[in-house]
CSV table of C-alpha atoms in Angstrom, one decimal:
chain,number,residue,atom,x,y,z
A,1,MET,CA,-48.9,35.6,-12.7
A,2,SER,CA,-50.2,34.2,-15.7
A,3,GLN,CA,-52.9,31.7,-15.5
A,4,ASN,CA,-50.7,28.8,-16.6
A,5,ASP,CA,-48.9,29.7,-13.5
A,6,ALA,CA,-51.7,29.5,-11.2
A,7,PHE,CA,-52.1,25.6,-11.3
A,8,ARG,CA,-49.3,22.9,-10.6
A,9,ALA,CA,-49.9,19.3,-11.0
A,10,LEU,CA,-48.6,17.3,-8.1
A,11,ASP,CA,-46.7,14.1,-8.5
A,12,ARG,CA,-47.6,10.8,-6.5
A,13,GLN,CA,-45.2,11.7,-3.7
A,14,GLU,CA,-46.2,14.9,-3.1
A,15,CYS,CA,-49.9,13.9,-3.2
A,16,LEU,CA,-49.4,11.3,-0.6
A,17,ARG,CA,-47.5,13.5,1.6
A,18,LEU,CA,-50.2,16.2,1.5
A,19,LEU,CA,-53.0,13.3,2.1
A,20,ALA,CA,-51.2,12.0,5.1
A,21,GLU,CA,-51.4,15.4,6.6
A,22,ALA,CA,-55.2,15.9,6.0
A,23,PRO,CA,-57.7,14.8,9.0
A,24,VAL,CA,-60.7,14.6,6.8
A,25,GLY,CA,-61.4,13.7,3.2
A,26,ARG,CA,-64.3,12.4,1.1
A,27,VAL,CA,-65.0,9.1,-0.2
A,28,VAL,CA,-67.1,9.5,-3.6
A,29,TYR,CA,-69.3,6.5,-4.6
A,30,THR,CA,-72.5,5.5,-6.3
A,31,ARG,CA,-75.4,4.9,-4.1
A,32,GLN,CA,-78.7,3.6,-6.0
A,33,ALA,CA,-77.1,4.5,-9.6
A,34,LEU,CA,-76.8,8.4,-8.3
A,35,PRO,CA,-73.4,10.0,-7.0
A,36,ALA,CA,-72.8,10.2,-3.4
A,37,VAL,CA,-70.2,11.7,-1.2
A,38,LEU,CA,-69.5,11.6,2.4
A,39,PRO,CA,-67.1,13.5,4.5
A,40,ILE,CA,-64.8,11.1,7.0
A,41,ASN,CA,-61.7,10.7,9.0
A,42,PHE,CA,-59.1,8.7,7.4
A,43,CYS,CA,-55.3,8.0,7.2
A,44,LEU,CA,-53.1,6.3,5.1
A,45,ASP,CA,-51.9,2.8,5.7
A,46,THR,CA,-48.1,1.6,5.6
A,47,ASP,CA,-48.9,0.5,1.9
A,48,LEU,CA,-50.3,4.0,1.0
A,49,SER,CA,-53.8,3.0,1.0
A,50,VAL,CA,-56.5,5.1,2.4
A,51,LEU,CA,-58.0,3.8,5.7
A,52,LEU,CA,-61.5,4.6,6.9
A,53,ARG,CA,-63.4,3.7,9.9
A,54,THR,CA,-67.2,3.7,9.8
A,55,SER,CA,-70.0,2.1,11.6
A,56,PRO,CA,-71.3,-1.4,10.5
A,57,ASP,CA,-74.6,-0.3,9.8
A,58,SER,CA,-73.4,2.6,7.5
A,59,ASP,CA,-75.0,2.6,3.9
A,60,VAL,CA,-71.5,3.3,2.6
A,61,ILE,CA,-70.2,0.0,3.7
A,62,ARG,CA,-73.0,-1.6,1.5
A,63,ALA,CA,-72.1,0.5,-1.4
A,64,ILE,CA,-68.3,0.6,-1.5
A,65,ASP,CA,-67.2,-2.9,-0.7
A,66,GLY,CA,-65.3,-4.3,-3.8
A,67,VAL,CA,-66.1,-1.5,-5.8
A,68,VAL,CA,-63.6,1.3,-7.5
A,69,VAL,CA,-64.3,4.7,-5.4
A,70,ALA,CA,-62.7,7.8,-5.4
A,71,PHE,CA,-61.4,9.5,-2.4
A,72,GLU,CA,-60.5,13.5,-2.2
A,73,ALA,CA,-59.0,15.7,0.5
A,74,ASP,CA,-57.7,19.1,0.2
A,75,GLU,CA,-57.0,22.4,2.2
A,76,PHE,CA,-57.7,26.0,0.7
A,77,ASP,CA,-56.9,29.4,2.2
A,78,ALA,CA,-59.7,31.7,0.7
A,79,THR,CA,-57.5,34.7,1.8
A,80,THR,CA,-54.4,33.9,-0.1
A,81,GLN,CA,-56.5,32.0,-2.8
A,82,SER,CA,-54.2,29.2,-2.6
A,83,GLY,CA,-54.3,25.4,-1.8
A,84,TRP,CA,-54.1,21.9,-3.0
A,85,SER,CA,-56.6,18.9,-3.6
A,86,VAL,CA,-55.6,15.3,-4.2
A,87,VAL,CA,-57.8,12.5,-5.5
A,88,VAL,CA,-57.3,8.8,-4.8
A,89,THR,CA,-59.0,6.1,-7.4
A,90,GLY,CA,-59.1,2.7,-6.4
A,91,ARG,CA,-60.9,-0.4,-4.8
A,92,ALA,CA,-62.3,-0.4,-1.7
A,93,THR,CA,-62.4,-3.2,0.5
A,94,LEU,CA,-63.5,-4.2,3.9
A,95,VAL,CA,-60.7,-5.3,6.3
A,96,THR,CA,-61.8,-8.6,7.4
A,97,ASP,CA,-58.6,-10.4,8.4
A,98,PRO,CA,-58.5,-10.5,12.3
A,99,ALA,CA,-54.9,-10.0,12.6
A,100,GLU,CA,-54.9,-6.9,10.2
A,101,HIS,CA,-58.3,-5.6,11.7
A,102,GLU,CA,-56.6,-6.2,15.4
A,103,ARG,CA,-53.5,-4.0,14.0
A,104,LEU,CA,-55.4,-1.2,12.5
A,105,SER,CA,-57.6,-0.8,15.4
A,106,TYR,CA,-54.6,0.7,17.3
A,107,SER,CA,-52.7,2.4,14.2
A,108,GLY,CA,-55.7,3.1,11.7
A,109,PRO,CA,-57.7,6.1,11.6
A,110,THR,CA,-59.8,7.6,14.5
A,111,SER,CA,-63.2,8.7,14.0
A,112,TRP,CA,-64.8,11.9,15.2
A,113,MET,CA,-68.1,9.8,15.8
A,114,PRO,CA,-68.0,7.5,18.6
A,115,LEU,CA,-68.6,4.2,16.9
A,116,ARG,CA,-69.1,0.6,18.7
A,117,ASP,CA,-67.6,-2.4,16.9
A,118,ALA,CA,-66.4,-0.2,13.9
A,119,VAL,CA,-65.6,-1.4,10.6
A,120,LEU,CA,-62.4,-0.6,8.6
A,121,VAL,CA,-62.4,0.0,4.8
A,122,ARG,CA,-59.2,0.0,2.9
A,123,ILE,CA,-59.2,1.9,-0.7
A,124,GLU,CA,-56.4,0.9,-2.8
A,125,SER,CA,-54.2,4.0,-3.7
A,126,GLY,CA,-54.2,2.9,-7.7
A,127,ILE,CA,-54.5,6.2,-9.2
A,128,VAL,CA,-53.4,9.3,-7.3
A,129,THR,CA,-53.4,12.7,-8.8
A,130,GLY,CA,-53.3,16.2,-7.3
A,131,ARG,CA,-52.9,19.8,-8.0
A,132,GLU,CA,-52.1,23.1,-6.2
A,133,LEU,CA,-53.5,26.2,-6.7
A,134,LYS,CA,-50.9,28.9,-6.0
A,135,GLY,CA,-52.3,32.4,-4.6
A,136,THR,CA,-53.5,34.5,-7.2
A,137,HIS,CA,-55.0,37.2,-4.9
A,138,GLY,CA,-55.4,40.6,-6.8
A,139,ALA,CA,-55.2,38.9,-10.3
A,140,ARG,CA,-58.2,39.3,-12.6
């Protein structure tokens, strides 16, 4: 396998399909002028935006509301040296509409952390990119 065959760009539809299957991703944002990354549970909404559920006391809420952020999820297998990575870039906004918040409270993301009075965040799927790494085990 040549080096050019090892990577394959994924189209938007493939990216969103893979993203929908991942349980955890990372929101990438700026905190006090420095890059920050936070692993978090998520899901995709019907409009294909990324939805996050977090604590109202979370520092990430104040840092990302109304700001363009990146969100990344991936899956890799070290044994086969294969996997994929998807990055969504878009504006993050708090879900403030009561009806939408109610709907997403039932159909939106779950959290592995116990949360009281959870806050929901939507990240628009403005730019969606991805790549697949095909197994190159044994190639040098």
